[in-house]
Coordinates of C-alpha atoms in Angstrom, one line a residue:
Chain B
M1 CA -22.3 -27.7 -4.2
D2 CA -19.1 -25.9 -4.8
Y3 CA -18.1 -23.1 -2.5
A4 CA -16.1 -20.1 -3.3
L5 CA -15.3 -19.4 0.3
E6 CA -15.3 -21.8 3.2
V7 CA -14.5 -20.8 6.7
K8 CA -14.5 -23.1 9.7
D9 CA -14.2 -22.2 13.3
L10 CA -12.4 -19.0 12.6
V11 CA -11.3 -17.2 15.7
K12 CA -9.7 -13.8 16.0
R13 CA -8.7 -12.4 19.3
Y14 CA -7.2 -9.0 20.1
G15 CA -5.9 -9.6 23.6
R16 CA -8.9 -10.7 25.7
R17 CA -11.4 -9.4 23.2
T18 CA -12.7 -12.0 20.8
V19 CA -13.8 -10.5 17.5
L20 CA -14.5 -13.7 15.6
D21 CA -15.7 -16.5 17.7
R22 CA -15.7 -19.9 15.9
F23 CA -17.1 -18.2 12.8
S24 CA -18.1 -20.8 10.2
L25 CA -19.5 -20.0 6.8
A26 CA -19.7 -21.6 3.3
V27 CA -20.4 -19.2 0.4
P28 CA -21.7 -21.0 -2.7
E29 CA -20.1 -20.2 -6.0
F30 CA -21.7 -17.4 -8.0
S31 CA -23.9 -16.4 -5.1
S32 CA -24.2 -12.8 -3.8
V33 CA -24.0 -12.9 0.0
G34 CA -24.8 -10.0 2.3
L35 CA -23.3 -9.8 5.7
V36 CA -25.5 -8.0 8.2
G37 CA -25.1 -7.4 11.8
P38 CA -24.6 -4.7 14.4
N39 CA -21.5 -2.5 14.7
G40 CA -18.6 -4.5 16.0
A41 CA -20.2 -7.8 15.1
G42 CA -17.0 -8.9 13.2
K43 CA -18.1 -8.3 9.5
T44 CA -15.0 -6.2 8.6
T45 CA -12.6 -8.4 10.6
F46 CA -14.0 -11.5 8.8
M47 CA -13.3 -9.9 5.4
M48 CA -9.9 -8.7 6.4
T49 CA -9.0 -12.2 7.7
V50 CA -10.2 -13.9 4.5
V51 CA -7.7 -11.9 2.4
G52 CA -4.8 -12.2 4.9
F53 CA -4.8 -8.6 6.0
V54 CA -5.5 -9.8 9.5
Q55 CA -4.0 -13.0 10.9
P56 CA -6.5 -15.4 12.4
T57 CA -5.9 -16.7 15.9
S58 CA -7.2 -20.1 14.8
G59 CA -9.5 -21.7 12.3
D60 CA -9.5 -22.8 8.6
I61 CA -10.0 -20.7 5.5
N62 CA -10.5 -22.2 2.1
L63 CA -10.6 -19.8 -0.8
L64 CA -11.7 -21.1 -4.2
G65 CA -10.6 -24.6 -3.1
N66 CA -7.0 -23.5 -2.7
G67 CA -6.5 -23.0 1.0
P68 CA -6.0 -19.8 2.8
F69 CA -5.1 -16.6 1.0
S70 CA -1.8 -16.6 -0.8
A71 CA -1.0 -13.8 -3.3
E72 CA 0.8 -16.3 -5.5
V73 CA -2.3 -18.5 -5.8
H74 CA -5.1 -16.0 -5.4
S75 CA -3.8 -12.8 -7.1
G76 CA -6.4 -11.8 -9.7
R77 CA -8.9 -14.4 -8.5
I78 CA -10.0 -12.6 -5.3
S79 CA -10.4 -8.9 -4.7
I80 CA -11.5 -6.7 -1.9
L81 CA -12.9 -3.3 -1.2
P82 CA -11.4 -2.7 2.2
Q83 CA -13.0 -0.3 4.6
D84 CA -11.2 3.0 5.4
S85 CA -8.4 2.5 3.0
E86 CA -7.2 5.4 0.9
L87 CA -6.0 4.9 -2.6
P88 CA -2.5 6.4 -3.3
L89 CA -3.2 10.1 -3.5
E90 CA -0.6 10.8 -6.3
G91 CA -2.1 8.0 -8.5
K92 CA -4.6 8.5 -11.3
P93 CA -7.7 6.2 -11.6
Q94 CA -6.9 4.8 -15.1
E95 CA -3.2 4.3 -14.2
L96 CA -4.0 2.7 -10.8
L97 CA -6.5 0.3 -12.2
E98 CA -4.1 -0.6 -15.0
Q99 CA -1.3 -1.1 -12.5
Y100 CA -3.5 -3.4 -10.3
G101 CA -4.5 -5.3 -13.4
I102 CA -0.8 -5.8 -14.4
L103 CA 0.0 -7.0 -10.9
Q104 CA -2.8 -9.5 -11.1
G105 CA -1.2 -10.9 -14.3
L106 CA -3.2 -9.1 -17.0
S107 CA -1.3 -8.0 -20.1
A108 CA -0.8 -4.2 -20.4
R109 CA -3.4 -4.1 -23.1
D110 CA -6.0 -6.1 -21.2
A111 CA -5.3 -4.1 -18.1
R112 CA -5.8 -0.8 -20.0
L113 CA -9.1 -2.0 -21.5
S114 CA -10.4 -3.4 -18.3
A115 CA -9.5 -0.2 -16.4
A116 CA -11.2 2.0 -19.1
E117 CA -14.3 -0.2 -19.1
L118 CA -14.7 -0.2 -15.3
L119 CA -14.2 3.6 -15.1
K120 CA -16.9 4.0 -17.6
A121 CA -19.1 1.6 -15.7
V122 CA -18.7 3.7 -12.5
N123 CA -19.2 6.9 -14.4
L124 CA -15.6 8.2 -14.0
S125 CA -14.3 8.2 -17.5
D126 CA -14.0 12.0 -17.5
R127 CA -11.8 11.9 -14.4
A128 CA -9.7 8.9 -15.5
D129 CA -6.5 11.0 -15.6
S130 CA -7.1 13.2 -12.6
Q131 CA -5.0 12.7 -9.5
I132 CA -6.8 10.8 -6.8
R133 CA -6.2 13.7 -4.4
T134 CA -8.3 15.9 -6.6
L135 CA -11.3 13.5 -6.5
S136 CA -14.2 13.9 -4.1
H137 CA -14.9 11.2 -1.5
G138 CA -17.7 9.6 -3.6
M139 CA -15.5 9.6 -6.7
R140 CA -12.7 7.9 -4.8
K141 CA -15.1 5.3 -3.5
R142 CA -16.2 4.5 -7.0
V143 CA -12.6 4.0 -8.0
M144 CA -12.2 1.7 -5.0
V145 CA -15.2 -0.3 -6.1
A146 CA -13.9 -0.4 -9.7
Q147 CA -10.5 -1.8 -8.6
C148 CA -12.3 -4.8 -7.2
F149 CA -13.5 -5.8 -10.6
V150 CA -10.3 -5.4 -12.6
G151 CA -9.6 -8.7 -14.4
F152 CA -13.0 -10.3 -13.5
P153 CA -12.0 -12.0 -10.2
E154 CA -13.9 -15.0 -9.1
L155 CA -14.6 -13.8 -5.6
V156 CA -15.2 -10.2 -4.7
L157 CA -15.5 -8.9 -1.2
L158 CA -17.1 -5.5 -0.8
D159 CA -17.1 -3.7 2.6
E160 CA -19.7 -1.0 2.5
P161 CA -19.5 -0.4 -1.2
L162 CA -22.3 2.2 -1.4
S163 CA -21.6 4.3 1.7
G164 CA -20.7 7.9 0.9
L165 CA -22.2 7.9 -2.6
D166 CA -25.0 10.3 -3.7
P167 CA -28.4 8.8 -4.4
L168 CA -27.9 8.8 -8.2
E169 CA -24.5 7.1 -7.9
V170 CA -25.9 4.6 -5.4
S171 CA -28.5 3.6 -8.0
R172 CA -25.8 3.3 -10.7
M173 CA -23.5 1.4 -8.5
R174 CA -26.3 -1.0 -7.5
A175 CA -27.0 -1.6 -11.1
F176 CA -23.3 -2.2 -11.8
I177 CA -23.0 -4.7 -8.9
Q178 CA -26.2 -6.4 -10.0
S179 CA -24.8 -6.8 -13.5
R180 CA -22.1 -9.0 -11.9
R181 CA -24.6 -11.1 -10.0
G182 CA -24.4 -14.8 -11.0
R183 CA -21.2 -14.3 -12.9
Q184 CA -18.9 -13.7 -9.9
T185 CA -19.2 -14.6 -6.2
I186 CA -19.8 -11.4 -4.3
V187 CA -19.8 -10.9 -0.6
I188 CA -21.1 -7.5 0.6
S189 CA -21.0 -6.1 4.0
S190 CA -23.4 -3.3 4.6
H191 CA -25.6 -1.7 7.3
N192 CA -28.1 -0.7 4.6
L193 CA -30.4 -3.6 4.5
H194 CA -32.3 -2.3 1.5
D195 CA -29.1 -2.5 -0.5
I196 CA -28.4 -6.0 0.7
E197 CA -32.0 -7.0 -0.2
I198 CA -31.6 -5.8 -3.7
L199 CA -28.1 -7.0 -4.3
C200 CA -27.9 -10.4 -2.6
T201 CA -29.2 -13.9 -3.0
H202 CA -28.1 -15.0 0.5
V203 CA -27.9 -13.3 3.8
V204 CA -25.5 -14.0 6.7
M205 CA -26.5 -12.5 10.0
I206 CA -23.5 -12.0 12.3
D207 CA -23.5 -11.1 16.0
R208 CA -20.7 -11.0 18.4
G209 CA -18.3 -12.7 16.0
R210 CA -20.6 -15.6 15.2
V211 CA -22.9 -16.5 12.3
T212 CA -26.4 -16.5 13.8
R213 CA -28.2 -17.3 10.5
F214 CA -27.3 -18.0 6.9
E215 CA -30.3 -18.1 4.6
E216 CA -31.4 -17.6 1.1
M217 CA -32.9 -14.1 0.7
E218 CA -36.2 -15.5 -0.6
R219 CA -36.5 -17.8 2.3
L220 CA -35.6 -15.2 4.8
T221 CA -38.0 -12.6 3.4
E222 CA -40.6 -15.3 2.7
V223 CA -41.2 -13.9 -0.8
G224 CA -42.5 -17.3 -1.9
D225 CA -44.6 -17.8 1.3
R226 CA -46.6 -14.8 2.0
L227 CA -48.4 -11.7 0.8
V228 CA -48.6 -8.6 3.0
Y229 CA -51.6 -6.3 2.6
K230 CA -51.3 -2.8 4.0
L231 CA -54.8 -1.7 4.9
T232 CA -56.4 1.5 6.1
A233 CA -58.2 -0.4 8.9
V234 CA -58.8 -3.8 10.4
P235 CA -60.9 -6.0 8.0
G236 CA -64.4 -6.6 9.3
D237 CA -64.5 -10.4 9.0
L238 CA -61.3 -12.4 8.7
E239 CA -63.3 -15.7 8.6
V240 CA -64.9 -14.7 5.3
L241 CA -61.5 -14.1 3.8
K242 CA -60.2 -17.5 5.1
D243 CA -63.2 -19.2 3.5
A244 CA -62.5 -17.6 0.2
V245 CA -59.2 -19.4 -0.3
P246 CA -58.9 -22.7 1.7
G247 CA -55.4 -23.4 3.2
L248 CA -54.5 -19.8 3.8
T249 CA -53.3 -18.5 7.2
L250 CA -54.3 -14.9 7.8
K251 CA -52.9 -12.8 10.6
W252 CA -53.6 -9.2 11.4
Y253 CA -50.8 -6.9 12.8
P254 CA -52.5 -3.9 14.3
N255 CA -49.2 -2.0 14.8
D256 CA -48.6 -1.4 11.2
N257 CA -52.1 -2.1 9.9
S258 CA -51.0 -5.1 7.8
L259 CA -52.7 -8.3 7.0
V260 CA -50.2 -11.2 6.5
C261 CA -51.4 -14.0 4.3
V262 CA -49.3 -17.2 4.4
F263 CA -50.1 -19.2 1.3
S264 CA -47.3 -21.8 1.1
D265 CA -49.8 -24.6 2.1
S266 CA -52.5 -23.5 -0.2
G267 CA -50.7 -24.5 -3.4
M268 CA -52.0 -21.3 -5.1
A269 CA -50.1 -18.7 -7.0
P270 CA -50.0 -15.2 -5.4
E271 CA -51.9 -13.6 -8.3
K272 CA -54.8 -16.1 -7.9
I273 CA -54.9 -15.4 -4.1
N274 CA -55.1 -11.7 -4.9
A275 CA -57.9 -12.3 -7.3
A276 CA -59.9 -14.2 -4.7
L277 CA -59.1 -12.0 -1.7
L278 CA -59.0 -8.4 -3.0
P279 CA -62.8 -8.1 -3.9
I280 CA -63.7 -9.2 -0.4
L281 CA -61.0 -7.0 1.3
L282 CA -62.1 -4.0 -0.7
K283 CA -65.6 -4.4 0.5
Q284 CA -64.4 -4.5 4.2
T285 CA -61.6 -1.9 4.2
G286 CA -59.2 0.1 2.1
V287 CA -56.1 -1.5 0.6
L288 CA -53.0 0.7 0.4
S289 CA -50.4 -1.7 -0.9
I290 CA -49.6 -5.4 -1.5
S291 CA -46.1 -6.9 -1.2
Q292 CA -44.6 -10.3 -1.5
G293 CA -42.9 -11.3 1.6
S294 CA -41.5 -9.0 4.2
S295 CA -38.5 -6.7 3.8
L296 CA -35.1 -7.8 4.9
E297 CA -35.2 -5.1 7.5
A298 CA -38.4 -6.5 9.0
A299 CA -36.9 -10.0 8.9
Y300 CA -33.7 -8.8 10.5
L301 CA -35.4 -6.9 13.3
K302 CA -37.6 -9.9 14.0
E303 CA -34.5 -12.0 14.5
P304 CA -33.8 -12.8 18.2
V305 CA -30.6 -11.2 19.4
Chain S
M1 CA 10.3 -15.8 -11.7
W2 CA 6.8 -14.7 -10.6
H3 CA 8.4 -13.1 -7.6
L4 CA 11.0 -11.2 -9.6
T5 CA 8.4 -10.0 -12.1
Q6 CA 6.2 -8.8 -9.3
I7 CA 9.1 -7.1 -7.5
W8 CA 10.0 -5.3 -10.7
R9 CA 6.4 -4.2 -11.2
V10 CA 6.1 -2.9 -7.7
A11 CA 9.4 -1.1 -8.1
V12 CA 8.4 0.7 -11.2
Y13 CA 5.1 1.7 -9.6
E14 CA 6.9 2.8 -6.5
L15 CA 9.4 4.9 -8.5
R16 CA 6.5 6.6 -10.4
D17 CA 4.7 7.2 -7.2
A18 CA 7.8 8.5 -5.3
V19 CA 8.7 10.9 -8.1
R20 CA 5.3 12.5 -7.8
S21 CA 5.3 12.6 -4.0
R22 CA 5.5 16.1 -2.8
R23 CA 7.8 15.2 0.1
A24 CA 10.2 13.4 -2.2
I25 CA 10.3 16.3 -4.6
V26 CA 11.0 18.8 -1.8
V27 CA 13.8 16.6 -0.4
L28 CA 15.2 16.0 -3.9
A29 CA 15.2 19.8 -4.5
L30 CA 16.9 20.4 -1.2
Y31 CA 19.6 17.8 -2.0
L32 CA 20.1 19.5 -5.4
V33 CA 20.4 22.9 -3.7
A34 CA 22.8 21.5 -1.1
A35 CA 25.0 19.8 -3.8
V36 CA 25.1 23.1 -5.8
G37 CA 25.6 25.1 -2.6
C38 CA 28.4 22.9 -1.4
M39 CA 30.1 23.0 -4.7
Y40 CA 29.7 26.8 -4.9
G41 CA 30.9 27.4 -1.3
S42 CA 33.9 25.1 -1.6
I43 CA 35.0 26.6 -4.9
S44 CA 34.6 30.1 -3.3
L45 CA 36.7 29.0 -0.3
L46 CA 39.3 27.5 -2.7
G47 CA 39.4 30.8 -4.6
R48 CA 40.0 32.7 -1.3
L49 CA 42.7 30.3 -0.2
E50 CA 44.4 30.6 -3.6
A51 CA 44.3 34.4 -3.4
D52 CA 45.8 34.3 0.1
L53 CA 48.4 31.8 -1.0
A54 CA 49.3 34.0 -4.0
K55 CA 49.5 37.0 -1.7
M56 CA 51.7 35.2 0.8
L57 CA 54.1 34.0 -2.0
Q58 CA 54.0 37.5 -3.5
L59 CA 52.8 36.1 -6.8
P60 CA 50.3 37.8 -9.2
A61 CA 46.8 36.8 -8.1
S62 CA 44.9 34.7 -10.7
Q63 CA 41.2 35.4 -11.5
K64 CA 40.8 31.7 -12.3
T65 CA 39.9 29.6 -9.3
G66 CA 41.6 26.2 -9.4
V67 CA 44.7 27.0 -11.3
V68 CA 46.9 27.4 -8.2
S69 CA 45.5 24.4 -6.3
T70 CA 45.7 22.1 -9.3
T71 CA 49.3 23.1 -9.8
L72 CA 50.0 22.7 -6.1
W73 CA 48.2 19.4 -5.9
K74 CA 50.4 18.1 -8.7
S75 CA 53.7 19.3 -7.3
K76 CA 56.0 16.6 -5.9
P77 CA 56.7 18.4 -2.5
F78 CA 53.0 18.8 -1.8
Q79 CA 52.3 15.2 -2.7
H80 CA 55.1 14.2 -0.4
M81 CA 53.5 16.3 2.4
V82 CA 50.1 14.6 1.7
R83 CA 51.6 11.2 1.9
G84 CA 53.1 12.0 5.2
A85 CA 49.8 13.4 6.5
V86 CA 47.6 10.5 5.5
R87 CA 50.2 7.9 6.6
D88 CA 48.5 5.2 4.4
D89 CA 49.8 4.4 1.0
M90 CA 46.5 3.1 -0.2
V91 CA 44.6 6.2 0.8
Y92 CA 47.4 8.3 -0.6
N93 CA 47.2 6.5 -4.0
D94 CA 43.5 7.0 -4.0
I95 CA 43.5 10.7 -3.5
V96 CA 46.6 11.8 -5.2
G97 CA 46.0 13.1 -8.7
K98 CA 42.3 13.7 -8.0
H99 CA 41.0 17.2 -8.4
P100 CA 40.2 18.8 -5.1
V101 CA 36.7 19.5 -6.2
E102 CA 36.2 15.8 -6.9
L103 CA 37.3 15.0 -3.4
I104 CA 35.0 17.7 -2.0
Y105 CA 32.1 16.2 -3.9
A106 CA 33.0 12.7 -2.8
W107 CA 32.9 13.9 0.8
F108 CA 29.5 15.7 0.2
T109 CA 27.7 12.8 -1.5
L110 CA 29.0 10.1 0.9
T111 CA 28.0 12.2 3.9
Y112 CA 24.6 13.4 2.8
A113 CA 23.3 10.4 0.8
P114 CA 22.3 8.5 3.9
L115 CA 20.3 11.5 5.2
L116 CA 18.7 11.9 1.7
V117 CA 17.7 8.2 1.9
I118 CA 16.1 8.6 5.3
L119 CA 14.2 11.7 4.4
V120 CA 12.9 10.3 1.0
A121 CA 12.2 6.7 1.9
G122 CA 11.8 6.7 5.7
N123 CA 8.0 7.1 5.6
R124 CA 7.1 5.1 2.5
I125 CA 6.0 1.9 4.1
A126 CA 4.6 3.3 7.3
D127 CA 2.4 5.8 5.4
D128 CA 1.0 3.1 3.1
V129 CA 0.1 1.0 6.1
R130 CA -1.5 4.0 7.9
S131 CA -3.5 5.1 4.9
G132 CA -4.5 1.5 4.0
A133 CA -3.1 1.8 0.5
V134 CA -1.0 -1.2 1.2
R135 CA -4.2 -3.3 1.2
Y136 CA -4.7 -2.7 -2.5
M137 CA -1.2 -4.1 -3.1
I138 CA -0.9 -7.1 -0.8
S139 CA -4.2 -8.5 -2.1
R140 CA -2.3 -8.8 -5.4
V141 CA 1.3 -9.4 -4.6
S142 CA 2.9 -11.1 -1.6
R143 CA 4.1 -8.9 1.3
G144 CA 7.6 -10.0 0.6
C145 CA 7.4 -8.9 -3.1
W146 CA 5.8 -5.6 -2.0
S147 CA 8.6 -4.8 0.5
C148 CA 11.3 -5.8 -2.0
G149 CA 9.6 -3.8 -4.7
K150 CA 9.5 -0.8 -2.4
F151 CA 13.2 -1.2 -1.8
A152 CA 14.0 -1.5 -5.4
G153 CA 11.8 1.5 -6.4
Q154 CA 13.3 3.7 -3.7
A155 CA 16.8 2.6 -4.7
L156 CA 16.0 3.9 -8.2
M157 CA 14.6 7.1 -6.8
I158 CA 17.7 7.7 -4.7
G159 CA 19.8 7.0 -7.8
L160 CA 17.9 9.6 -9.7
A161 CA 18.3 12.1 -6.8
L162 CA 22.1 11.5 -6.7
A163 CA 22.4 11.8 -10.4
A164 CA 20.5 15.1 -10.3
G165 CA 22.7 16.3 -7.5
T166 CA 25.8 15.3 -9.5
I167 CA 24.7 17.2 -12.6
G168 CA 23.8 20.3 -10.5
A169 CA 27.2 20.2 -8.8
Y170 CA 29.0 19.6 -12.0
I171 CA 27.4 22.5 -13.8
T172 CA 28.3 24.7 -10.8
A173 CA 31.9 23.5 -10.9
R174 CA 32.1 24.1 -14.7
I175 CA 30.9 27.6 -14.3
R176 CA 32.9 28.6 -11.3
L177 CA 36.1 26.6 -11.7
Y178 CA 38.8 27.4 -14.2
S179 CA 40.3 24.0 -14.6
A180 CA 36.9 22.3 -15.2
A181 CA 35.7 24.9 -17.6
G182 CA 35.6 23.8 -21.2
S183 CA 36.4 20.2 -20.3
Y184 CA 34.3 17.2 -19.1
D185 CA 37.0 15.7 -17.0
L186 CA 35.2 16.1 -13.7
L187 CA 31.8 14.7 -14.8
L188 CA 32.7 11.1 -14.9
P189 CA 34.7 11.1 -11.6
M190 CA 31.7 12.9 -10.0
F191 CA 29.3 10.3 -11.3
N192 CA 31.7 7.6 -10.1
W193 CA 31.4 9.1 -6.6
S194 CA 27.6 9.3 -6.9
F195 CA 27.5 5.6 -7.9
R196 CA 29.6 4.8 -4.8
A197 CA 27.3 6.9 -2.6
W198 CA 24.3 5.1 -4.2
V199 CA 25.8 1.7 -3.3
Y200 CA 26.6 3.0 0.2
S201 CA 23.1 4.2 0.6
F202 CA 21.6 0.7 0.0
A203 CA 22.4 -0.2 3.6
Y204 CA 20.7 3.0 4.9
L205 CA 17.8 2.3 2.6
G206 CA 17.4 -1.2 4.0
M207 CA 17.5 0.3 7.5
A208 CA 15.0 3.1 6.7
L209 CA 12.5 0.8 5.1
G210 CA 13.1 -1.8 7.8
V211 CA 12.3 0.7 10.5
S212 CA 9.3 1.9 8.4
H213 CA 7.8 -1.6 8.7
L214 CA 7.6 -1.2 12.4
T215 CA 5.2 1.7 12.7
R216 CA 2.1 3.1 11.2
S217 CA 3.3 6.7 11.4
G218 CA 5.4 8.1 8.6
S219 CA 6.9 10.9 10.8
K220 CA 7.7 8.4 13.5
A221 CA 9.4 6.1 11.0
T222 CA 11.5 9.0 9.7
A223 CA 12.4 10.1 13.2
L224 CA 13.4 6.5 14.1
G225 CA 15.4 6.3 10.9
I226 CA 17.4 9.4 11.8
L227 CA 17.9 8.1 15.3
V228 CA 19.3 4.8 14.1
M229 CA 21.4 6.6 11.5
A230 CA 22.9 8.7 14.4
L231 CA 23.6 5.4 16.3
F232 CA 25.2 3.9 13.2
A233 CA 27.5 7.0 13.0
L234 CA 28.6 6.5 16.6
V235 CA 29.3 2.8 16.4
P236 CA 32.5 2.9 14.2
A237 CA 33.8 5.9 16.2
C238 CA 33.2 4.1 19.5
C239 CA 34.7 0.8 18.2
D240 CA 37.8 2.7 17.1
F241 CA 38.1 4.5 20.4
F242 CA 37.7 1.5 22.6
A243 CA 39.5 -1.1 20.5
E244 CA 42.4 -2.9 22.1
P245 CA 44.8 -5.4 20.7
V246 CA 43.7 -8.1 23.3
G247 CA 40.6 -9.1 25.1
W248 CA 37.0 -8.6 24.1
Q249 CA 37.9 -5.1 22.8
S250 CA 39.9 -6.7 20.1
Y251 CA 36.6 -7.7 18.4
L252 CA 35.3 -4.2 18.3
P253 CA 36.6 -3.4 14.8
Q254 CA 34.6 -6.4 13.6
L255 CA 31.5 -5.0 15.3
A256 CA 31.9 -1.8 13.2
Q257 CA 31.5 -3.9 10.1
L258 CA 27.9 -4.5 11.0
V259 CA 27.0 -0.8 10.4
P260 CA 27.4 1.0 7.0
G261 CA 29.9 3.5 8.4
G262 CA 32.4 0.6 8.9
H263 CA 32.5 0.3 5.1
K264 CA 32.7 4.0 4.2
S265 CA 36.4 4.1 3.6
S266 CA 36.4 0.8 1.7
I267 CA 33.6 2.0 -0.6
S268 CA 35.8 5.0 -1.5
R269 CA 38.8 3.0 -2.5
S270 CA 40.0 2.8 -6.1
S271 CA 40.9 -0.9 -5.8
L272 CA 38.1 -2.8 -7.5
P273 CA 38.2 -5.9 -5.3
V274 CA 38.0 -3.7 -2.2
F275 CA 35.1 -1.8 -3.7
I276 CA 33.2 -4.9 -4.7
H277 CA 33.8 -6.5 -1.2
A278 CA 32.4 -3.4 0.5
S279 CA 29.5 -3.1 -2.0
L280 CA 28.5 -6.7 -1.3
F281 CA 28.7 -6.2 2.4
L282 CA 26.6 -3.0 2.2
I283 CA 24.0 -4.6 0.1
A284 CA 23.9 -7.6 2.5
L285 CA 23.6 -5.2 5.4
G286 CA 20.7 -3.4 3.7
G287 CA 19.0 -6.7 3.0
C288 CA 19.5 -7.8 6.7
Y289 CA 18.0 -4.5 8.0
L290 CA 15.1 -4.7 5.6
S291 CA 14.5 -8.4 6.5
A292 CA 14.5 -7.5 10.2
G293 CA 11.7 -5.0 9.7
F294 CA 9.9 -7.3 7.3
W295 CA 10.0 -10.2 9.8
F296 CA 7.8 -8.0 12.0
F297 CA 5.6 -7.0 9.1
R298 CA 5.0 -10.3 7.5
K299 CA 2.4 -11.5 10.0
R300 CA 1.3 -8.1 11.1
D301 CA -2.4 -7.1 10.9
C302 CA -2.7 -4.2 8.4

């Protein structure tokens, strides 16, 4: 497998405080990876170190197979949405994006087209020629996200790309990022696990500067393994349900009134299991919802810290 | 080639950004007002001196400022007196025959160009680091190209400011001064002095941007720049004062060469080799100051 980003034993210390502690990670090409973890876990420092904003204390970084970040090698191939970084206030969105494109090596024409296309994608065409200082926080954020995609870089690092956006813009921005999935390698850091679940194919859990888990989203949320039934009350007889589909494992969680059905060993498709279980369940209790796997949030909270 | 192209692109961007910066516009406007004010004030003073002189000599007073002083300046006894006063043939040859207003403008622009540089450029790098705007650039160009591009962009900006000041001062002189009215003979010499001041300002620009690499606060960077500029002004004076023909004090004049002020008189000379030598030295000094700041910045977390 080819990796867009490989990091091995990365350490970053600020005095006595260790922010990244032998951080190792390999991000497959064209994957979308979500970084999750508590505040101060090292997500932002990791991203900043990858693009050379922060100098690592030790460790190896390999970006797109060309070693650590060097503008000469990686300009235009890697981009970042840095956290808490203002755009130049006197600049204008169209002009800034064009400028960034030209610095990345695009021709003036391509940079202009790319800038216009991206501003349209983030719903800012009408403010393309307004000064940044006149834009709202959310609008500025959209320009910041747009600048990451100028020139179609191979690796895009997004630090909290959806924070500060209104719900409608969050939805648009999600769709925009999703449209890039599978065509570019995208690394997203966010505290919003719902966003990560929607946008990412892989999840990296980070705690105290270390990777505690790196998993495919489907495996982590067990989408291909289990069905979760939200019920109105405990089913009368679990044994009857078990007998209906051999090989199933059923477990009742009274705290959230959910019945978890692990079907990976049964060899049956989820729709067949539903067809067999639902008539019996409905006789015993009320069914509120059925979902495949658990949410990322549930999986994350289950993770030992 | 890649580096030069990137430096040029950053410079163009920096110039565009600087021209729109409120602070730069205010400082530029102040410089323009100061240039015009200086010209207006000095011509008024010249007019009063001429009136006093005419009164003393019991001559009819002229309404046209500049006639008396130009005639006086060209008279052999006065030139002889000036030669005696400056006691240096090279300096004498440089100033003789020059219009007094040209000399006043030369003094103004060489004195205030460094301050203009510190006020316009002192905060540029520190502010970008503080706001995080630098991150959008150094993920696309190397830190070295970015710093050099900033230098080049600010040099262009200072050039524009000096040119604007020259035009303002020239228009004032043309309106107020008899001997300049109706002719363009002062315009080129004034631009010549602006060019010299521009070259002189490179060293200060290198210093201002070098200092700006060291801090995240634009105001602190500007204050530090002003402080260093004041120190730079003291060095040649102290070196001159304490210099001795023998001992370690004999090296003090060489020490003065390490600050821009040590080259101020050379940059003003008419002799082309002297001017080129001083220019190269000033550009090298600017490069050294900038490199010193960049050395700290190149590995700095930002």
